[in-house]
Tab-separated table of C-alpha atoms in Angstrom:
chain	number	residue	atom	x	y	z
L	1	MET	CA	45.884	60.856	28.371
L	2	SER	CA	44.896	57.737	26.401
L	3	LYS	CA	42.374	56.436	29.065
L	4	PHE	CA	41.400	59.945	30.065
L	5	ILE	CA	40.091	59.926	26.060
L	6	ILE	CA	37.955	57.055	26.567
L	7	ASN	CA	36.932	57.930	29.417
L	8	ILE	CA	34.932	60.390	28.419
L	9	ILE	CA	34.222	58.696	25.477
L	10	PHE	CA	31.868	56.397	27.729
L	11	ILE	CA	30.678	59.098	29.329
L	12	PHE	CA	29.008	60.516	26.332
L	13	VAL	CA	27.937	57.223	24.698
L	14	PHE	CA	26.059	56.855	28.711
L	15	THR	CA	24.013	60.104	28.347
L	16	TYR	CA	23.492	59.822	24.217
L	17	GLY	CA	21.699	56.395	25.356
L	18	PHE	CA	19.861	58.490	28.420
L	19	ALA	CA	18.898	61.277	25.607
L	20	GLN	CA	17.324	58.342	23.063
L	21	ASP	CA	15.006	57.570	25.181
L	22	THR	CA	12.869	61.185	26.280
L	23	ILE	CA	13.054	62.195	22.598
L	24	LEU	CA	10.531	58.750	21.329
L	25	PRO	CA	7.210	59.637	20.958
L	26	ALA	CA	5.000	57.951	23.109
L	27	ASN	CA	2.270	56.279	20.206
L	28	ASP	CA	3.751	54.971	17.072
L	29	SER	CA	1.274	56.529	14.522
L	30	ILE	CA	1.708	53.107	12.096
L	31	LYS	CA	-1.360	50.829	13.403
L	32	LYS	CA	-0.029	47.099	13.224
L	33	GLU	CA	-2.656	45.059	11.253
L	34	GLN	CA	-2.596	41.565	12.113
L	35	LYS	CA	-4.086	39.112	10.058
L	36	PHE	CA	-7.731	37.077	12.381
L	37	GLY	CA	-9.310	33.517	9.935
L	38	PHE	CA	-9.290	30.023	10.341
L	39	ARG	CA	-6.073	28.221	10.514
L	40	ILE	CA	-5.802	24.315	9.167
L	41	GLY	CA	-4.309	22.019	9.252
L	42	LEU	CA	-2.147	18.571	8.058
L	43	ASP	CA	-0.278	16.554	11.019
L	44	LEU	CA	3.004	15.290	8.917
L	45	SER	CA	5.004	13.020	11.191
L	46	ARG	CA	2.248	10.130	10.353
L	47	PRO	CA	1.971	9.975	7.074
L	48	ILE	CA	5.807	9.826	6.865
L	49	VAL	CA	6.207	7.034	9.663
L	50	GLN	CA	3.277	5.324	7.269
L	51	LEU	CA	5.764	5.868	4.348
L	52	ILE	CA	8.800	4.201	6.550
L	53	GLN	CA	6.694	1.262	8.290
L	54	LYS	CA	3.848	1.122	5.413
L	55	GLN	CA	2.172	0.497	8.217
L	56	GLU	CA	-1.165	2.623	8.823
L	57	VAL	CA	-1.211	4.463	11.251
L	58	GLY	CA	-3.444	7.187	11.293
L	59	PHE	CA	-3.543	10.745	10.434
L	60	GLU	CA	-4.570	13.987	12.671
L	61	ILE	CA	-6.077	17.836	11.052
L	62	THR	CA	-5.649	20.267	13.044
L	63	GLY	CA	-7.803	23.654	13.202
L	64	ASP	CA	-6.951	27.043	14.823
L	65	TYR	CA	-9.157	30.181	14.905
L	66	ARG	CA	-7.629	33.368	16.108
L	67	LEU	CA	-9.386	34.428	18.911
L	68	ALA	CA	-7.551	38.007	20.127
L	69	LYS	CA	-4.267	39.352	19.474
L	70	ASN	CA	-2.254	36.559	20.915
L	71	TRP	CA	-5.135	34.624	22.050
L	72	TYR	CA	-6.347	31.404	19.636
L	73	ALA	CA	-9.480	28.708	20.158
L	74	ALA	CA	-7.729	25.430	19.032
L	75	ALA	CA	-8.420	21.898	18.347
L	76	GLU	CA	-7.073	18.596	16.459
L	77	ILE	CA	-9.476	15.550	15.886
L	78	GLY	CA	-7.591	12.325	14.898
L	79	TYR	CA	-7.666	8.313	13.535
L	80	ALA	CA	-5.091	6.160	15.332
L	81	SER	CA	-4.156	2.805	14.428
L	82	GLU	CA	-1.251	1.352	16.174
L	83	PRO	CA	0.310	-2.111	17.196
L	84	GLY	CA	2.396	-1.878	20.018
L	85	LYS	CA	4.586	-4.799	21.241
L	86	GLU	CA	5.940	-5.195	24.909
L	87	ASP	CA	8.840	-7.896	26.902
L	88	PHE	CA	5.909	-10.232	27.392
L	89	ILE	CA	2.382	-8.480	25.549
L	90	THR	CA	2.014	-8.404	21.724
L	91	TYR	CA	-1.031	-5.524	21.829
L	92	HIS	CA	-3.269	-3.435	18.221
L	93	THR	CA	-4.525	-0.535	19.551
L	94	ASN	CA	-7.572	1.641	16.285
L	95	GLY	CA	-9.002	4.569	17.348
L	96	SER	CA	-10.641	8.642	16.955
L	97	TYR	CA	-9.752	11.106	19.228
L	98	ALA	CA	-9.966	14.808	19.075
L	99	LYS	CA	-8.537	17.726	21.353
L	100	LEU	CA	-10.642	20.823	22.439
L	101	GLY	CA	-9.061	24.161	23.502
L	102	PHE	CA	-6.553	27.662	23.073
L	103	ASN	CA	-2.888	28.409	22.433
L	104	TYR	CA	-1.421	32.116	24.057
L	105	ASN	CA	1.162	32.994	21.521
L	106	THR	CA	4.593	34.490	23.402
L	107	TYR	CA	5.754	36.340	20.839
L	108	GLU	CA	6.096	39.174	20.097
L	109	ASN	CA	6.522	40.153	16.519
L	110	TRP	CA	8.077	41.649	14.516
L	111	THR	CA	5.721	44.085	12.398
L	112	GLY	CA	4.850	41.930	9.226
L	113	LEU	CA	5.291	38.697	10.519
L	114	ASN	CA	2.783	36.141	12.308
L	115	ASN	CA	5.049	33.954	13.581
L	116	GLU	CA	4.620	31.959	16.995
L	117	VAL	CA	5.671	29.965	19.914
L	118	TYR	CA	2.844	29.751	21.721
L	119	VAL	CA	1.880	27.323	24.963
L	120	GLY	CA	-1.380	25.339	25.025
L	121	LEU	CA	-3.594	23.604	27.394
L	122	ARG	CA	-6.091	20.524	25.852
L	123	TYR	CA	-9.298	18.860	26.883
L	124	GLY	CA	-8.582	15.145	24.914
L	125	PHE	CA	-10.977	12.123	24.781
L	126	SER	CA	-10.879	9.196	22.882
L	127	THR	CA	-12.656	6.288	22.311
L	128	PHE	CA	-10.954	3.239	21.298
L	129	ASN	CA	-10.205	-0.975	20.329
L	130	GLN	CA	-7.712	-2.506	22.468
L	131	GLN	CA	-7.106	-5.886	20.882
L	132	LEU	CA	-5.292	-8.384	23.083
L	133	ILE	CA	-2.893	-10.587	20.666
L	134	SER	CA	-0.835	-12.813	22.447
L	135	TYR	CA	1.484	-13.028	25.469
L	136	THR	CA	3.534	-15.180	27.176
L	137	THR	CA	3.272	-16.296	31.102
L	138	THR	CA	7.125	-16.446	33.216
L	139	ASP	CA	8.385	-19.324	34.517
L	140	LEU	CA	11.068	-17.554	37.253
L	141	ASP	CA	12.207	-20.659	38.002
L	142	HIS	CA	13.249	-22.053	35.034
L	143	TYR	CA	11.143	-25.242	35.837
L	144	PHE	CA	7.821	-26.229	33.621
L	145	GLY	CA	10.131	-23.377	31.094
L	146	ASP	CA	7.594	-20.236	29.439
L	147	GLN	CA	4.751	-20.788	28.298
L	148	THR	CA	3.055	-17.659	24.787
L	149	TYR	CA	-0.760	-17.777	24.770
L	150	THR	CA	-2.235	-16.457	21.727
L	151	PRO	CA	-6.463	-14.750	22.502
L	152	ASN	CA	-6.440	-12.449	19.837
L	153	LEU	CA	-8.988	-11.225	21.892
L	154	LYS	CA	-10.400	-7.477	21.045
L	155	TYR	CA	-11.805	-5.163	23.882
L	156	THR	CA	-14.279	-2.810	22.770
L	157	GLY	CA	-16.031	0.307	23.604
L	158	LEU	CA	-12.409	1.572	25.061
L	159	ASN	CA	-12.582	5.069	26.255
L	160	GLY	CA	-10.302	7.144	27.825
L	161	HIS	CA	-9.743	11.929	29.028
L	162	TRP	CA	-6.978	13.609	29.064
L	163	ALA	CA	-5.241	16.595	30.104
L	164	GLU	CA	-2.374	17.997	27.475
L	165	LEU	CA	-0.344	21.067	28.159
L	166	ASN	CA	1.584	23.091	24.470
L	167	VAL	CA	4.498	24.180	23.591
L	168	GLY	CA	4.642	24.839	20.080
L	169	LEU	CA	6.204	26.898	17.620
L	170	LYS	CA	4.353	27.898	13.676
L	171	VAL	CA	6.076	29.800	11.396
L	172	GLU	CA	5.060	31.448	8.008
L	173	VAL	CA	7.049	29.982	4.930
L	174	MET	CA	5.162	31.868	2.906
L	175	LYS	CA	2.017	33.581	2.659
L	176	ASN	CA	-0.758	32.120	4.387
L	177	LEU	CA	1.410	28.941	5.077
L	178	PHE	CA	2.235	27.592	7.889
L	179	LEU	CA	4.698	24.692	9.234
L	180	THR	CA	4.697	24.539	12.668
L	181	THR	CA	5.818	22.073	15.129
L	182	SER	CA	5.171	21.494	18.830
L	183	ILE	CA	5.412	19.158	21.907
L	184	GLN	CA	2.297	17.494	23.931
L	185	PHE	CA	2.231	17.042	27.627
L	186	LYS	CA	-0.369	14.810	29.139
L	187	LYS	CA	-2.122	13.904	31.894
L	188	LEU	CA	-4.724	10.745	31.468
L	189	ILE	CA	-8.051	12.016	33.836
L	190	SER	CA	-9.990	8.149	33.535
L	191	SER	CA	-10.356	5.876	31.087
L	192	LYS	CA	-12.826	2.580	30.624
L	193	GLN	CA	-9.914	0.027	31.116
L	194	PRO	CA	-10.047	-3.658	29.886
L	195	ASP	CA	-11.576	-6.903	31.720
L	196	ASN	CA	-7.968	-8.929	33.338
L	197	PHE	CA	-5.793	-6.227	30.408
L	198	SER	CA	-4.948	-2.494	30.519
L	199	ASN	CA	-5.138	0.650	28.127
L	200	LEU	CA	-1.000	0.500	27.355
L	201	TYR	CA	-2.253	3.004	24.299
L	202	ILE	CA	-4.049	5.358	23.984
L	203	PRO	CA	-5.071	6.882	20.336
L	204	GLY	CA	-4.021	10.673	20.965
L	205	PHE	CA	-2.546	10.294	24.377
L	206	ASN	CA	-0.787	7.551	23.135
L	207	LYS	CA	1.609	5.027	24.996
L	208	VAL	CA	0.493	5.282	28.585
L	209	LEU	CA	3.381	6.116	31.142
L	210	LEU	CA	3.907	4.870	34.774
L	211	ASN	CA	1.959	7.225	37.100
L	212	ASN	CA	-0.693	8.074	33.638
L	213	ASN	CA	1.702	10.495	31.774
L	214	GLY	CA	1.105	10.526	27.927
L	215	PHE	CA	4.058	12.320	25.803
L	216	GLY	CA	3.395	13.908	22.007
L	217	PHE	CA	4.740	15.700	19.823
L	218	ASN	CA	3.453	16.691	15.709
L	219	TYR	CA	5.119	18.636	12.394
L	220	THR	CA	2.134	20.112	10.697
L	221	VAL	CA	1.601	22.500	7.621
L	222	ALA	CA	-1.317	24.770	7.966
L	223	TYR	CA	-3.439	27.314	6.001
L	224	LEU	CA	-4.463	30.618	6.667
L	225	ILE	CA	-7.831	31.457	5.353
L	226	PRO	CA	-8.059	35.191	6.749
L	227	PHE	CA	-11.032	36.345	7.718
L	228	TYR	CA	-9.918	40.433	8.146
L	229	LYS	CA	-7.232	42.092	9.723
L	230	LYS	CA	-7.516	44.382	13.000
B	1	MET	CA	12.046	37.989	22.951
B	2	ASN	CA	10.494	38.980	25.552
B	3	LYS	CA	10.225	37.619	28.722
B	4	PHE	CA	7.055	35.176	28.488
B	5	SER	CA	8.568	33.770	26.063
B	6	LEU	CA	12.137	33.202	27.790
B	7	ILE	CA	10.025	31.459	30.639
B	8	THR	CA	8.034	28.980	28.719
B	9	ILE	CA	11.354	27.976	26.247
B	10	VAL	CA	12.359	27.087	30.436
B	11	ILE	CA	9.615	25.456	31.319
B	12	SER	CA	9.705	23.188	28.463
B	13	PHE	CA	13.025	22.416	28.720
B	14	PHE	CA	12.258	20.491	32.393
B	15	ALA	CA	9.266	19.393	31.185
B	16	ILE	CA	11.322	17.938	28.995
B	17	ILE	CA	13.796	16.769	31.627
B	18	ILE	CA	10.818	14.786	34.051
B	19	SER	CA	9.356	13.164	31.474
B	20	CYS	CA	11.821	11.514	30.047
B	21	GLU	CA	11.404	8.074	32.334
B	22	VAL	CA	12.975	5.535	32.314
B	23	ASP	CA	11.783	1.452	31.219
B	24	ASP	CA	9.518	0.598	32.268
B	25	ILE	CA	10.608	-3.196	33.822
B	26	CYS	CA	8.709	-5.405	35.831
B	27	THR	CA	10.110	-5.786	38.969
B	28	GLU	CA	7.883	-8.358	41.185
B	29	LYS	CA	9.496	-11.113	42.567
B	30	VAL	CA	6.819	-13.555	42.334
B	31	LEU	CA	4.915	-13.765	39.104
B	32	THR	CA	2.650	-16.912	38.393
B	33	PRO	CA	2.582	-18.301	42.789
B	34	LYS	CA	4.039	-21.858	43.683
B	35	LEU	CA	1.980	-24.528	45.420
B	36	ILE	CA	3.223	-24.243	49.452
B	37	LEU	CA	3.371	-27.565	51.042
B	38	THR	CA	4.301	-28.235	54.978
B	39	PHE	CA	4.984	-31.088	56.746
B	40	TYR	CA	3.680	-32.187	59.540
B	41	ASP	CA	3.794	-35.430	62.498
B	42	LYS	CA	0.562	-38.060	62.082
B	43	ASN	CA	0.808	-37.789	65.275
B	44	ASP	CA	-0.788	-34.763	66.208
B	45	HIS	CA	-1.486	-32.214	63.427
B	46	ASN	CA	-0.452	-29.072	64.480
B	47	GLU	CA	3.231	-30.430	65.156
B	48	LEU	CA	5.888	-29.120	61.920
B	49	LEU	CA	7.727	-32.269	61.220
B	50	LYS	CA	11.127	-31.912	58.801
B	51	VAL	CA	11.616	-34.293	56.743
B	52	PRO	CA	15.270	-35.682	55.836
B	53	TYR	CA	17.115	-36.833	53.243
B	54	LEU	CA	14.497	-35.257	50.763
B	55	TYR	CA	14.116	-35.360	46.576
B	56	ILE	CA	11.757	-34.293	45.036
B	57	TRP	CA	11.054	-33.750	41.673
B	58	ALA	CA	8.651	-33.546	38.329
B	59	GLU	CA	7.403	-36.364	36.537
B	60	GLY	CA	9.462	-36.854	33.215
B	61	LYS	CA	12.239	-33.978	34.952
B	62	ASP	CA	14.856	-33.004	37.009
B	63	THR	CA	15.209	-33.278	41.139
B	64	LEU	CA	14.133	-29.402	42.059
B	65	TYR	CA	15.099	-30.034	45.933
B	66	LYS	CA	18.423	-32.635	46.459
B	67	ASN	CA	18.866	-34.048	49.729
B	68	VAL	CA	16.851	-31.791	51.691
B	69	ASN	CA	15.444	-31.926	55.373
B	70	SER	CA	12.469	-29.304	55.662
B	71	ASP	CA	9.395	-29.021	57.199
B	72	SER	CA	8.296	-25.927	54.354
B	73	ILE	CA	8.640	-26.765	50.905
B	74	SER	CA	7.543	-24.576	47.946
B	75	LEU	CA	6.631	-26.023	43.937
B	76	PRO	CA	6.032	-24.552	40.849
B	77	LEU	CA	3.065	-25.972	38.951
B	78	ASN	CA	2.408	-26.771	35.324
B	79	ALA	CA	0.936	-23.866	33.388
B	80	ASN	CA	0.767	-25.688	30.858
B	81	ALA	CA	-1.383	-28.904	32.435
B	82	ASP	CA	-4.272	-28.951	34.336
B	83	VAL	CA	-2.290	-31.070	37.437
B	84	THR	CA	1.513	-32.202	38.047
B	85	LYS	CA	2.928	-34.920	39.352
B	86	TYR	CA	5.911	-34.719	41.813
B	87	ILE	CA	7.491	-37.759	42.887
B	88	LEU	CA	8.424	-36.902	47.204
B	89	SER	CA	11.371	-39.319	48.356
B	90	GLN	CA	12.992	-40.582	51.126
B	91	ASN	CA	16.689	-41.603	50.104
B	92	ASN	CA	19.878	-41.813	52.317
B	93	ASP	CA	22.039	-45.135	52.569
B	94	THR	CA	19.706	-47.109	54.730
B	95	ILE	CA	15.969	-45.719	53.462
B	96	ASN	CA	14.239	-45.679	49.948
B	97	TYR	CA	10.481	-44.423	50.154
B	98	ILE	CA	8.542	-42.796	47.356
B	99	ASP	CA	5.233	-40.953	47.306
B	100	THR	CA	3.844	-39.655	44.158
B	101	LEU	CA	2.613	-36.665	45.075
B	102	ILE	CA	-0.546	-35.723	42.114
B	103	ILE	CA	-2.412	-32.115	41.975
B	104	ASP	CA	-5.517	-30.999	39.748
B	105	TYR	CA	-6.585	-27.671	39.594
B	106	THR	CA	-8.152	-25.523	37.280
B	107	ARG	CA	-6.104	-22.028	36.194
B	108	SER	CA	-6.357	-18.436	35.142
B	109	ASN	CA	-4.040	-15.834	33.764
B	110	ILE	CA	-4.566	-12.388	35.512
B	111	PHE	CA	-2.644	-9.524	33.842
B	112	VAL	CA	-0.118	-7.613	36.197
B	113	SER	CA	1.126	-5.433	34.366
B	114	ARG	CA	2.902	-3.361	30.957
B	115	SER	CA	6.278	-4.063	31.748
B	116	CYS	CA	5.416	-8.115	33.591
B	117	GLY	CA	2.493	-8.964	31.355
B	118	TYR	CA	0.809	-12.061	32.822
B	119	LYS	CA	0.614	-14.826	36.228
B	120	THR	CA	-0.930	-17.263	35.854
B	121	ASN	CA	-3.014	-18.446	39.086
B	122	PHE	CA	-4.706	-21.823	40.225
B	123	THR	CA	-7.649	-23.033	42.426
B	124	ILE	CA	-6.359	-26.733	43.351
B	125	GLN	CA	-9.182	-29.568	42.659
B	126	ASN	CA	-10.560	-31.616	45.232
B	127	THR	CA	-9.166	-34.759	43.206
B	128	SER	CA	-5.311	-34.803	43.885
B	129	SER	CA	-4.602	-37.320	45.340
B	130	LEU	CA	-1.313	-38.678	47.791
B	131	THR	CA	0.527	-42.418	47.726
B	132	HIS	CA	0.727	-43.350	50.960
B	133	HIS	CA	4.666	-44.544	51.969
B	134	TRP	CA	6.302	-42.658	53.915
B	135	ALA	CA	3.379	-40.325	53.985
B	136	ASN	CA	0.080	-40.576	56.069
B	137	GLY	CA	-2.263	-38.670	54.657
B	138	PHE	CA	-2.352	-34.499	53.652
B	139	GLU	CA	-5.239	-32.337	54.051
B	140	LEU	CA	-5.889	-29.128	50.787
B	141	ILE	CA	-6.033	-25.958	53.389
B	142	HIS	CA	-6.053	-23.608	50.905
B	143	GLN	CA	-7.010	-24.072	47.754
B	144	GLN	CA	-5.865	-20.935	45.855
B	145	VAL	CA	-2.632	-20.783	45.048
B	146	GLU	CA	-2.229	-17.138	43.975
B	147	ASN	CA	0.316	-15.637	45.953
B	148	GLU	CA	2.688	-17.726	48.394
B	149	ASN	CA	2.331	-16.365	51.786
B	150	GLN	CA	0.639	-19.358	53.364
B	151	ALA	CA	0.765	-23.366	53.067
B	152	ASN	CA	-1.337	-24.481	50.344
B	153	VAL	CA	-1.075	-28.233	51.302
B	154	LYS	CA	0.196	-30.307	54.525
B	155	ILE	CA	1.542	-33.328	54.325
B	156	TYR	CA	1.628	-36.167	57.688
B	157	HIS	CA	3.890	-38.786	58.885
């Protein structure tokens, strides 16, 4: 008996659901308005690292401009001064970079919210100097011993360019104020290499990993200057 | 959350996994190359002839080869100087011959990779010399020491 009652209740639930679908109006009369404008931001991860390590590491400024409901033109510019230490090499890189591209927001916001879960593509380029501070040649036979040289050789006029895939999150925490975080997957297209050395770090690209891959992230605070609503 | 943002998150998750890589480690077996010596018959400069009871050490250093019987030997060169002196001694109960091989060279440090660093290549100079006690003469056949693929010096005895 109770089984019969429960089964009847289930049928009513399904019937109710179908009915809801046909009753909804075809067009919502309230228009969802979104803010369009220019958003400028500052990367916070660099100043934080600078405070911890007590040495200059650079800065990054971000900007984006809304083109359509889910499309944004985006750019970053920055400067990096990065010490490098490998097993047998000590070096230092400094230079500036710029990245241009666009973001696509994949997140469906509720009315009044302006958050984003986005994917983006960038083209980046950098001009920089790299200094070979010291290196050690190893004696694999351990007969004469390893030798350390300190040439302090500065290679200038180096450059590189690359492509990036970004995935990120933007959250509006206060009116027109956004916190954003993103991770970046980079692939070096080409770079001008120093003679008898190699570009181990490129500003904007970070450490050049195997197969010319790179990785980065940022954490920024940005302010939207709204121009109009659409 | 719509389908696209779910796909985005899945793709980024895989991208993170793929891009995490093991630390680059130097896997080169040979960095700074060693000098390759070969021993030939003094009566036929194309016949390899093994040298028995061979003891080899660099001046002022420990013995590198102890009582070997060989026609081909690799010797490390000192990357902190422009000359290396090796004592080549034939020694058993009945004989004791000692010859000194002086190798003069110029050095250049060559970048290998991020994880391996640099190696040193040598160019042997014609001022190199060998004393003649058990050895009869020598010839520089390949003066560039940049790999260990061919012999650099032929010693006749």
